[in-house]
PDB file of C-alpha atoms in Angstrom:
ATOM      1  CA  GLY E  13       0.000   0.000   0.000  1.00  0.00           C
ATOM      2  CA  ALA E  14       1.730   3.136  -1.218  1.00  0.00           C
ATOM      3  CA  GLY E  15      -1.105   5.565  -0.542  1.00  0.00           C
ATOM      4  CA  VAL E  16      -2.162   7.682   2.443  1.00  0.00           C
ATOM      5  CA  SER E  17      -3.957   5.613   5.061  1.00  0.00           C
ATOM      6  CA  GLN E  18      -6.234   6.785   7.859  1.00  0.00           C
ATOM      7  CA  THR E  19      -7.578   5.005  10.897  1.00  0.00           C
ATOM      8  CA  PRO E  20     -10.226   4.419  11.998  1.00  0.00           C
ATOM      9  CA  SER E  21     -12.415   4.630   8.908  1.00  0.00           C
ATOM     10  CA  ASN E  22     -15.426   5.347  11.107  1.00  0.00           C
ATOM     11  CA  LYS E  23     -15.652   6.678  14.633  1.00  0.00           C
ATOM     12  CA  VAL E  24     -18.820   7.129  16.642  1.00  0.00           C
ATOM     13  CA  THR E  25     -18.511   8.903  19.968  1.00  0.00           C
ATOM     14  CA  GLU E  26     -20.630  10.698  22.488  1.00  0.00           C
ATOM     15  CA  LYS E  27     -20.715  14.421  23.060  1.00  0.00           C
ATOM     16  CA  GLY E  28     -17.968  15.475  25.443  1.00  0.00           C
ATOM     17  CA  LYS E  29     -15.622  12.555  24.711  1.00  0.00           C
ATOM     18  CA  TYR E  30     -12.035  12.732  23.468  1.00  0.00           C
ATOM     19  CA  VAL E  31     -11.060  11.238  20.083  1.00  0.00           C
ATOM     20  CA  GLU E  32      -7.857  10.652  18.169  1.00  0.00           C
ATOM     21  CA  LEU E  33      -7.653  10.244  14.412  1.00  0.00           C
ATOM     22  CA  ARG E  34      -4.526   8.818  12.793  1.00  0.00           C
ATOM     23  CA  CYS E  35      -2.906   9.484   9.430  1.00  0.00           C
ATOM     24  CA  ASP E  36      -0.072   7.549   7.782  1.00  0.00           C
ATOM     25  CA  PRO E  37       1.280   9.599   4.865  1.00  0.00           C
ATOM     26  CA  ILE E  38       3.051   8.338   1.785  1.00  0.00           C
ATOM     27  CA  SER E  39       6.578   7.318   2.704  1.00  0.00           C
ATOM     28  CA  GLY E  40       9.065  10.120   2.108  1.00  0.00           C
ATOM     29  CA  HIS E  41       6.492  12.901   1.929  1.00  0.00           C
ATOM     30  CA  THR E  42       7.586  15.827   4.067  1.00  0.00           C
ATOM     31  CA  ALA E  43       4.321  17.757   4.015  1.00  0.00           C
ATOM     32  CA  LEU E  44       1.111  16.582   5.706  1.00  0.00           C
ATOM     33  CA  TYR E  45      -2.292  18.264   5.765  1.00  0.00           C
ATOM     34  CA  TRP E  46      -5.553  17.804   7.627  1.00  0.00           C
ATOM     35  CA  TYR E  47      -8.882  18.889   6.123  1.00  0.00           C
ATOM     36  CA  ARG E  48     -12.467  18.549   7.311  1.00  0.00           C
ATOM     37  CA  GLN E  49     -15.381  17.901   4.965  1.00  0.00           C
ATOM     38  CA  SER E  50     -18.979  18.431   6.031  1.00  0.00           C
ATOM     39  CA  LEU E  51     -21.877  16.977   4.063  1.00  0.00           C
ATOM     40  CA  GLY E  52     -22.364  18.715   0.731  1.00  0.00           C
ATOM     41  CA  GLN E  53     -19.288  20.894   1.180  1.00  0.00           C
ATOM     42  CA  GLY E  54     -15.752  20.869  -0.143  1.00  0.00           C
ATOM     43  CA  PRO E  55     -12.908  20.035   2.227  1.00  0.00           C
ATOM     44  CA  GLU E  56     -11.781  22.854   4.529  1.00  0.00           C
ATOM     45  CA  PHE E  57      -8.192  23.237   5.643  1.00  0.00           C
ATOM     46  CA  LEU E  58      -7.322  22.593   9.279  1.00  0.00           C
ATOM     47  CA  ILE E  59      -3.536  22.337   9.677  1.00  0.00           C
ATOM     48  CA  TYR E  60      -0.336  21.792   7.698  1.00  0.00           C
ATOM     49  CA  PHE E  61       2.898  20.143   8.857  1.00  0.00           C
ATOM     50  CA  GLN E  62       6.290  20.550   7.257  1.00  0.00           C
ATOM     51  CA  GLY E  63       8.319  17.782   8.848  1.00  0.00           C
ATOM     52  CA  THR E  64       7.577  17.667  12.561  1.00  0.00           C
ATOM     53  CA  GLY E  65       6.395  21.239  12.953  1.00  0.00           C
ATOM     54  CA  ALA E  66       2.973  22.743  12.376  1.00  0.00           C
ATOM     55  CA  ALA E  67       3.713  25.365   9.739  1.00  0.00           C
ATOM     56  CA  ASP E  68       0.141  26.630   9.516  1.00  0.00           C
ATOM     57  CA  ASP E  69      -2.633  25.838  12.019  1.00  0.00           C
ATOM     58  CA  SER E  70      -4.884  28.708  11.026  1.00  0.00           C
ATOM     59  CA  GLY E  71      -7.728  26.397  10.077  1.00  0.00           C
ATOM     60  CA  LEU E  72      -8.172  24.762  13.484  1.00  0.00           C
ATOM     61  CA  PRO E  73     -11.605  25.959  14.631  1.00  0.00           C
ATOM     62  CA  ASN E  74     -10.806  26.316  18.345  1.00  0.00           C
ATOM     63  CA  ASP E  75      -8.495  25.073  21.082  1.00  0.00           C
ATOM     64  CA  ARG E  76     -10.347  21.755  21.376  1.00  0.00           C
ATOM     65  CA  PHE E  77      -8.507  20.688  18.226  1.00  0.00           C
ATOM     66  CA  PHE E  78      -4.829  19.770  18.277  1.00  0.00           C
ATOM     67  CA  ALA E  79      -2.556  17.789  15.967  1.00  0.00           C
ATOM     68  CA  VAL E  80       0.927  16.337  16.283  1.00  0.00           C
ATOM     69  CA  ARG E  81       3.513  14.753  14.024  1.00  0.00           C
ATOM     70  CA  PRO E  82       6.336  13.903  16.436  1.00  0.00           C
ATOM     71  CA  GLU E  83       8.638  11.992  14.072  1.00  0.00           C
ATOM     72  CA  GLY E  84       7.756  13.704  10.829  1.00  0.00           C
ATOM     73  CA  SER E  85       5.736  10.805   9.513  1.00  0.00           C
ATOM     74  CA  VAL E  86       2.510   9.653  11.221  1.00  0.00           C
ATOM     75  CA  SER E  87       0.183  12.393  12.436  1.00  0.00           C
ATOM     76  CA  THR E  88      -2.605  12.337  14.995  1.00  0.00           C
ATOM     77  CA  LEU E  89      -5.506  14.793  15.091  1.00  0.00           C
ATOM     78  CA  LYS E  90      -6.897  15.107  18.598  1.00  0.00           C
ATOM     79  CA  ILE E  91     -10.305  16.514  19.472  1.00  0.00           C
ATOM     80  CA  GLN E  92     -11.249  17.201  23.092  1.00  0.00           C
ATOM     81  CA  ARG E  93     -14.766  17.579  24.481  1.00  0.00           C
ATOM     82  CA  THR E  94     -16.349  16.660  21.157  1.00  0.00           C
ATOM     83  CA  GLU E  95     -19.486  18.469  20.049  1.00  0.00           C
ATOM     84  CA  ARG E  96     -22.168  17.414  17.582  1.00  0.00           C
ATOM     85  CA  GLY E  97     -20.927  20.073  15.196  1.00  0.00           C
ATOM     86  CA  ASP E  98     -17.601  18.244  14.948  1.00  0.00           C
ATOM     87  CA  SER E  99     -19.310  15.475  12.990  1.00  0.00           C
ATOM     88  CA  ALA E 100     -17.689  15.370   9.540  1.00  0.00           C
ATOM     89  CA  VAL E 101     -15.224  13.429   7.416  1.00  0.00           C
ATOM     90  CA  TYR E 102     -11.654  14.232   8.402  1.00  0.00           C
ATOM     91  CA  LEU E 103      -9.259  13.926   5.470  1.00  0.00           C
ATOM     92  CA  CYS E 104      -5.500  13.691   5.573  1.00  0.00           C
ATOM     93  CA  ALA E 105      -3.218  14.446   2.631  1.00  0.00           C
ATOM     94  CA  SER E 106       0.499  14.374   2.028  1.00  0.00           C
ATOM     95  CA  SER E 107       2.801  15.872  -0.568  1.00  0.00           C
ATOM     96  CA  LEU E 108       6.450  15.476  -1.399  1.00  0.00           C
ATOM     97  CA  TYR E 109       7.698  19.010  -0.802  1.00  0.00           C
ATOM     98  CA  GLY E 110       5.058  21.473   0.418  1.00  0.00           C
ATOM     99  CA  THR E 111       7.141  24.402  -0.739  1.00  0.00           C
ATOM    100  CA  SER E 112       4.626  27.205  -1.187  1.00  0.00           C
ATOM    101  CA  GLY E 113       3.967  26.455  -4.816  1.00  0.00           C
ATOM    102  CA  ARG E 114       7.577  26.722  -5.932  1.00  0.00           C
ATOM    103  CA  VAL E 115       7.191  23.160  -7.077  1.00  0.00           C
ATOM    104  CA  ALA E 116       3.993  21.866  -8.582  1.00  0.00           C
ATOM    105  CA  ASP E 117       3.219  19.658  -5.644  1.00  0.00           C
ATOM    106  CA  THR E 118       0.209  17.365  -5.853  1.00  0.00           C
ATOM    107  CA  GLN E 119      -1.509  16.585  -2.574  1.00  0.00           C
ATOM    108  CA  TYR E 120      -2.502  12.924  -2.223  1.00  0.00           C
ATOM    109  CA  PHE E 121      -5.503  12.245  -0.042  1.00  0.00           C
ATOM    110  CA  GLY E 122      -6.411   9.357   2.218  1.00  0.00           C
ATOM    111  CA  PRO E 123      -9.901   7.796   2.379  1.00  0.00           C
ATOM    112  CA  GLY E 124     -10.846   9.848   5.436  1.00  0.00           C
ATOM    113  CA  THR E 125     -12.258   9.138   8.882  1.00  0.00           C
ATOM    114  CA  ARG E 126     -15.995   9.662   9.283  1.00  0.00           C
ATOM    115  CA  LEU E 127     -16.572  11.073  12.769  1.00  0.00           C
ATOM    116  CA  THR E 128     -20.065  11.020  14.231  1.00  0.00           C
ATOM    117  CA  VAL E 129     -20.714  12.726  17.545  1.00  0.00           C
ATOM    118  CA  LEU E 130     -23.994  11.669  19.140  1.00  0.00           C
TER     119      LEU E 130
ATOM    120  CA  LYS Z   3     -10.132  35.602   1.378  1.00  0.00           C
ATOM    121  CA  GLN Z   4     -10.078  33.163  -1.530  1.00  0.00           C
ATOM    122  CA  GLU Z   5     -13.447  31.748  -2.533  1.00  0.00           C
ATOM    123  CA  VAL Z   6     -13.985  28.978  -5.075  1.00  0.00           C
ATOM    124  CA  THR Z   7     -17.302  28.425  -6.823  1.00  0.00           C
ATOM    125  CA  GLN Z   8     -18.267  25.449  -8.957  1.00  0.00           C
ATOM    126  CA  ILE Z   9     -21.121  25.438 -11.437  1.00  0.00           C
ATOM    127  CA  PRO Z  10     -23.278  23.459 -11.865  1.00  0.00           C
ATOM    128  CA  ALA Z  11     -23.770  21.824  -8.465  1.00  0.00           C
ATOM    129  CA  ALA Z  12     -25.097  18.705 -10.178  1.00  0.00           C
ATOM    130  CA  LEU Z  13     -25.176  17.432 -13.742  1.00  0.00           C
ATOM    131  CA  SER Z  14     -26.813  14.403 -15.319  1.00  0.00           C
ATOM    132  CA  VAL Z  15     -25.889  13.382 -18.869  1.00  0.00           C
ATOM    133  CA  PRO Z  16     -26.325  10.370 -21.154  1.00  0.00           C
ATOM    134  CA  GLU Z  17     -23.353   8.159 -21.827  1.00  0.00           C
ATOM    135  CA  GLY Z  18     -21.095   9.363 -24.646  1.00  0.00           C
ATOM    136  CA  GLU Z  19     -21.765  13.043 -24.202  1.00  0.00           C
ATOM    137  CA  ASN Z  20     -18.957  15.582 -23.947  1.00  0.00           C
ATOM    138  CA  LEU Z  21     -19.300  17.876 -20.938  1.00  0.00           C
ATOM    139  CA  VAL Z  22     -17.738  20.869 -19.221  1.00  0.00           C
ATOM    140  CA  LEU Z  23     -17.479  21.582 -15.508  1.00  0.00           C
ATOM    141  CA  ASN Z  24     -16.775  25.126 -14.398  1.00  0.00           C
ATOM    142  CA  CYS Z  25     -14.717  26.542 -11.547  1.00  0.00           C
ATOM    143  CA  SER Z  26     -14.165  30.185 -10.625  1.00  0.00           C
ATOM    144  CA  PHE Z  27     -11.995  31.764  -7.932  1.00  0.00           C
ATOM    145  CA  THR Z  28     -11.937  35.277  -6.530  1.00  0.00           C
ATOM    146  CA  ASP Z  29      -8.197  35.860  -5.996  1.00  0.00           C
ATOM    147  CA  SER Z  30      -6.107  35.377  -9.132  1.00  0.00           C
ATOM    148  CA  ALA Z  31      -2.842  35.220  -7.146  1.00  0.00           C
ATOM    149  CA  ILE Z  32      -2.612  31.429  -7.221  1.00  0.00           C
ATOM    150  CA  TYR Z  33       0.279  29.034  -7.662  1.00  0.00           C
ATOM    151  CA  ASN Z  34      -1.698  26.179  -9.070  1.00  0.00           C
ATOM    152  CA  LEU Z  35      -5.148  24.688  -9.505  1.00  0.00           C
ATOM    153  CA  GLN Z  36      -6.098  21.051  -9.074  1.00  0.00           C
ATOM    154  CA  TRP Z  37      -9.096  19.044 -10.142  1.00  0.00           C
ATOM    155  CA  PHE Z  38     -10.040  16.082  -7.961  1.00  0.00           C
ATOM    156  CA  ARG Z  39     -12.549  13.284  -8.204  1.00  0.00           C
ATOM    157  CA  GLN Z  40     -14.381  11.985  -5.132  1.00  0.00           C
ATOM    158  CA  ASP Z  41     -16.398   8.784  -5.109  1.00  0.00           C
ATOM    159  CA  PRO Z  42     -19.006   8.216  -2.375  1.00  0.00           C
ATOM    160  CA  GLY Z  43     -17.367   7.285   0.922  1.00  0.00           C
ATOM    161  CA  LYS Z  44     -13.913   7.618  -0.556  1.00  0.00           C
ATOM    162  CA  GLY Z  45     -11.086  10.116  -0.429  1.00  0.00           C
ATOM    163  CA  LEU Z  46     -10.033  12.456  -3.204  1.00  0.00           C
ATOM    164  CA  THR Z  47      -8.182  11.361  -6.317  1.00  0.00           C
ATOM    165  CA  SER Z  48      -6.100  13.997  -8.069  1.00  0.00           C
ATOM    166  CA  LEU Z  49      -6.961  14.223 -11.766  1.00  0.00           C
ATOM    167  CA  LEU Z  50      -5.000  17.176 -13.076  1.00  0.00           C
ATOM    168  CA  LEU Z  51      -2.758  19.912 -11.665  1.00  0.00           C
ATOM    169  CA  ILE Z  52      -2.242  23.118 -13.626  1.00  0.00           C
ATOM    170  CA  GLN Z  53       0.545  25.451 -12.608  1.00  0.00           C
ATOM    171  CA  SER Z  54      -0.211  29.165 -12.738  1.00  0.00           C
ATOM    172  CA  SER Z  55       2.100  29.574 -15.739  1.00  0.00           C
ATOM    173  CA  GLN Z  56       0.229  26.918 -17.726  1.00  0.00           C
ATOM    174  CA  ARG Z  57      -2.961  27.265 -19.752  1.00  0.00           C
ATOM    175  CA  GLU Z  58      -4.070  23.637 -19.818  1.00  0.00           C
ATOM    176  CA  GLN Z  59      -3.328  20.053 -18.916  1.00  0.00           C
ATOM    177  CA  THR Z  60      -4.576  16.861 -20.513  1.00  0.00           C
ATOM    178  CA  SER Z  61      -4.894  13.321 -19.245  1.00  0.00           C
ATOM    179  CA  GLY Z  62      -6.719  10.802 -21.394  1.00  0.00           C
ATOM    180  CA  ARG Z  63     -10.284  11.988 -21.911  1.00  0.00           C
ATOM    181  CA  LEU Z  64      -9.823  14.866 -19.470  1.00  0.00           C
ATOM    182  CA  ASN Z  65      -8.666  18.361 -20.342  1.00  0.00           C
ATOM    183  CA  ALA Z  66      -8.407  21.185 -17.827  1.00  0.00           C
ATOM    184  CA  SER Z  67      -7.871  24.797 -18.767  1.00  0.00           C
ATOM    185  CA  LEU Z  68      -6.859  27.745 -16.629  1.00  0.00           C
ATOM    186  CA  ASP Z  69      -7.450  31.450 -17.227  1.00  0.00           C
ATOM    187  CA  LYS Z  70      -5.719  32.892 -14.190  1.00  0.00           C
ATOM    188  CA  SER Z  71      -6.427  36.552 -14.961  1.00  0.00           C
ATOM    189  CA  SER Z  72     -10.167  35.989 -15.140  1.00  0.00           C
ATOM    190  CA  GLY Z  73     -10.196  33.526 -12.260  1.00  0.00           C
ATOM    191  CA  ARG Z  74     -11.641  30.605 -14.197  1.00  0.00           C
ATOM    192  CA  SER Z  75     -10.932  26.977 -14.937  1.00  0.00           C
ATOM    193  CA  THR Z  76     -12.865  24.359 -16.857  1.00  0.00           C
ATOM    194  CA  LEU Z  77     -12.685  20.584 -16.817  1.00  0.00           C
ATOM    195  CA  TYR Z  78     -13.673  19.023 -20.121  1.00  0.00           C
ATOM    196  CA  ILE Z  79     -14.627  15.350 -20.149  1.00  0.00           C
ATOM    197  CA  ALA Z  80     -14.866  13.728 -23.569  1.00  0.00           C
ATOM    198  CA  ALA Z  81     -17.080  10.780 -24.408  1.00  0.00           C
ATOM    199  CA  SER Z  82     -18.413  10.398 -20.864  1.00  0.00           C
ATOM    200  CA  GLN Z  83     -18.876   6.918 -19.378  1.00  0.00           C
ATOM    201  CA  PRO Z  84     -20.952   5.662 -16.418  1.00  0.00           C
ATOM    202  CA  GLY Z  85     -17.690   5.104 -14.561  1.00  0.00           C
ATOM    203  CA  ASP Z  86     -17.112   8.863 -14.667  1.00  0.00           C
ATOM    204  CA  SER Z  87     -19.997   9.337 -12.231  1.00  0.00           C
ATOM    205  CA  ALA Z  88     -18.571  11.019  -9.134  1.00  0.00           C
ATOM    206  CA  THR Z  89     -18.205  14.426  -7.499  1.00  0.00           C
ATOM    207  CA  TYR Z  90     -15.582  16.626  -9.118  1.00  0.00           C
ATOM    208  CA  LEU Z  91     -13.819  19.162  -6.912  1.00  0.00           C
ATOM    209  CA  CYS Z  92     -11.749  22.156  -7.949  1.00  0.00           C
ATOM    210  CA  ALA Z  93      -9.095  23.517  -5.561  1.00  0.00           C
ATOM    211  CA  VAL Z  94      -6.632  26.397  -5.742  1.00  0.00           C
ATOM    212  CA  GLN Z  95      -3.356  26.868  -3.921  1.00  0.00           C
ATOM    213  CA  GLY Z  96      -2.235  30.394  -3.176  1.00  0.00           C
ATOM    214  CA  GLY Z  97       0.559  31.798  -1.045  1.00  0.00           C
ATOM    215  CA  SER Z  98       0.206  29.183   1.671  1.00  0.00           C
ATOM    216  CA  GLU Z  99       0.281  25.429   1.364  1.00  0.00           C
ATOM    217  CA  LYS Z 100      -3.414  24.896   1.916  1.00  0.00           C
ATOM    218  CA  LEU Z 101      -5.864  24.104  -0.834  1.00  0.00           C
ATOM    219  CA  VAL Z 102      -9.109  26.085  -1.018  1.00  0.00           C
ATOM    220  CA  PHE Z 103     -11.883  23.932  -2.437  1.00  0.00           C
ATOM    221  CA  GLY Z 104     -15.172  24.542  -4.143  1.00  0.00           C
ATOM    222  CA  LYS Z 105     -18.271  22.590  -3.116  1.00  0.00           C
ATOM    223  CA  GLY Z 106     -18.000  20.305  -6.103  1.00  0.00           C
ATOM    224  CA  THR Z 107     -20.104  19.230  -9.064  1.00  0.00           C
ATOM    225  CA  LYS Z 108     -21.918  15.904  -8.730  1.00  0.00           C
ATOM    226  CA  LEU Z 109     -21.829  14.181 -12.116  1.00  0.00           C
ATOM    227  CA  THR Z 110     -24.111  11.315 -13.096  1.00  0.00           C
ATOM    228  CA  VAL Z 111     -23.532   9.602 -16.430  1.00  0.00           C
ATOM    229  CA  ASN Z 112     -26.517   7.459 -17.401  1.00  0.00           C
ATOM    230  CA  PRO Z 113     -26.009   4.280 -19.453  1.00  0.00           C
TER     231      PRO Z 113
END
């Protein structure tokens, strides 16, 4: 499997619980992105990692959302005190360089994690 | 703030027809534009990437054009097939790494 993988594929939780969503990027890709897609909408940017550091977290909706990429490969998106409005498909993508468009750098997406907050 | 609009929201055509999907964006200062395909319950598959210096890209039956100054792109699909049925998303990349997406066009190709 050479593509981006995400686990779990589906997650059902109760309001107020904590959840973790995992992303395994394509091997060797330095850039990793998280997006959130609500029903009938296009994906919306959450956060971008270049290596281990979060280069842009401007899309995180509030401080209940946090993401890490400690070794520059696998990333985990963490959501505290989940709310019903957090229900969406969370998509992860990776790209080889992530160099602000200096290189035409296709983002490759995983299948997503469907989060349902009851 | 960059905004991306896709028209139409949904399109239903008979098999074999040629079709055009439209994408417009408000800020012409982009580095590139990508077209993606999304099947139900699946992630996004990149179809074509056009750099800002390019006018078009072709892959098989797909052709994407870019008019950066007017903020428009089109995706042309020739000789459509039922297997082309999916949602097609347009996304632009500006000064940051993030992609800004439209809401997509849901295409149904009827046998």
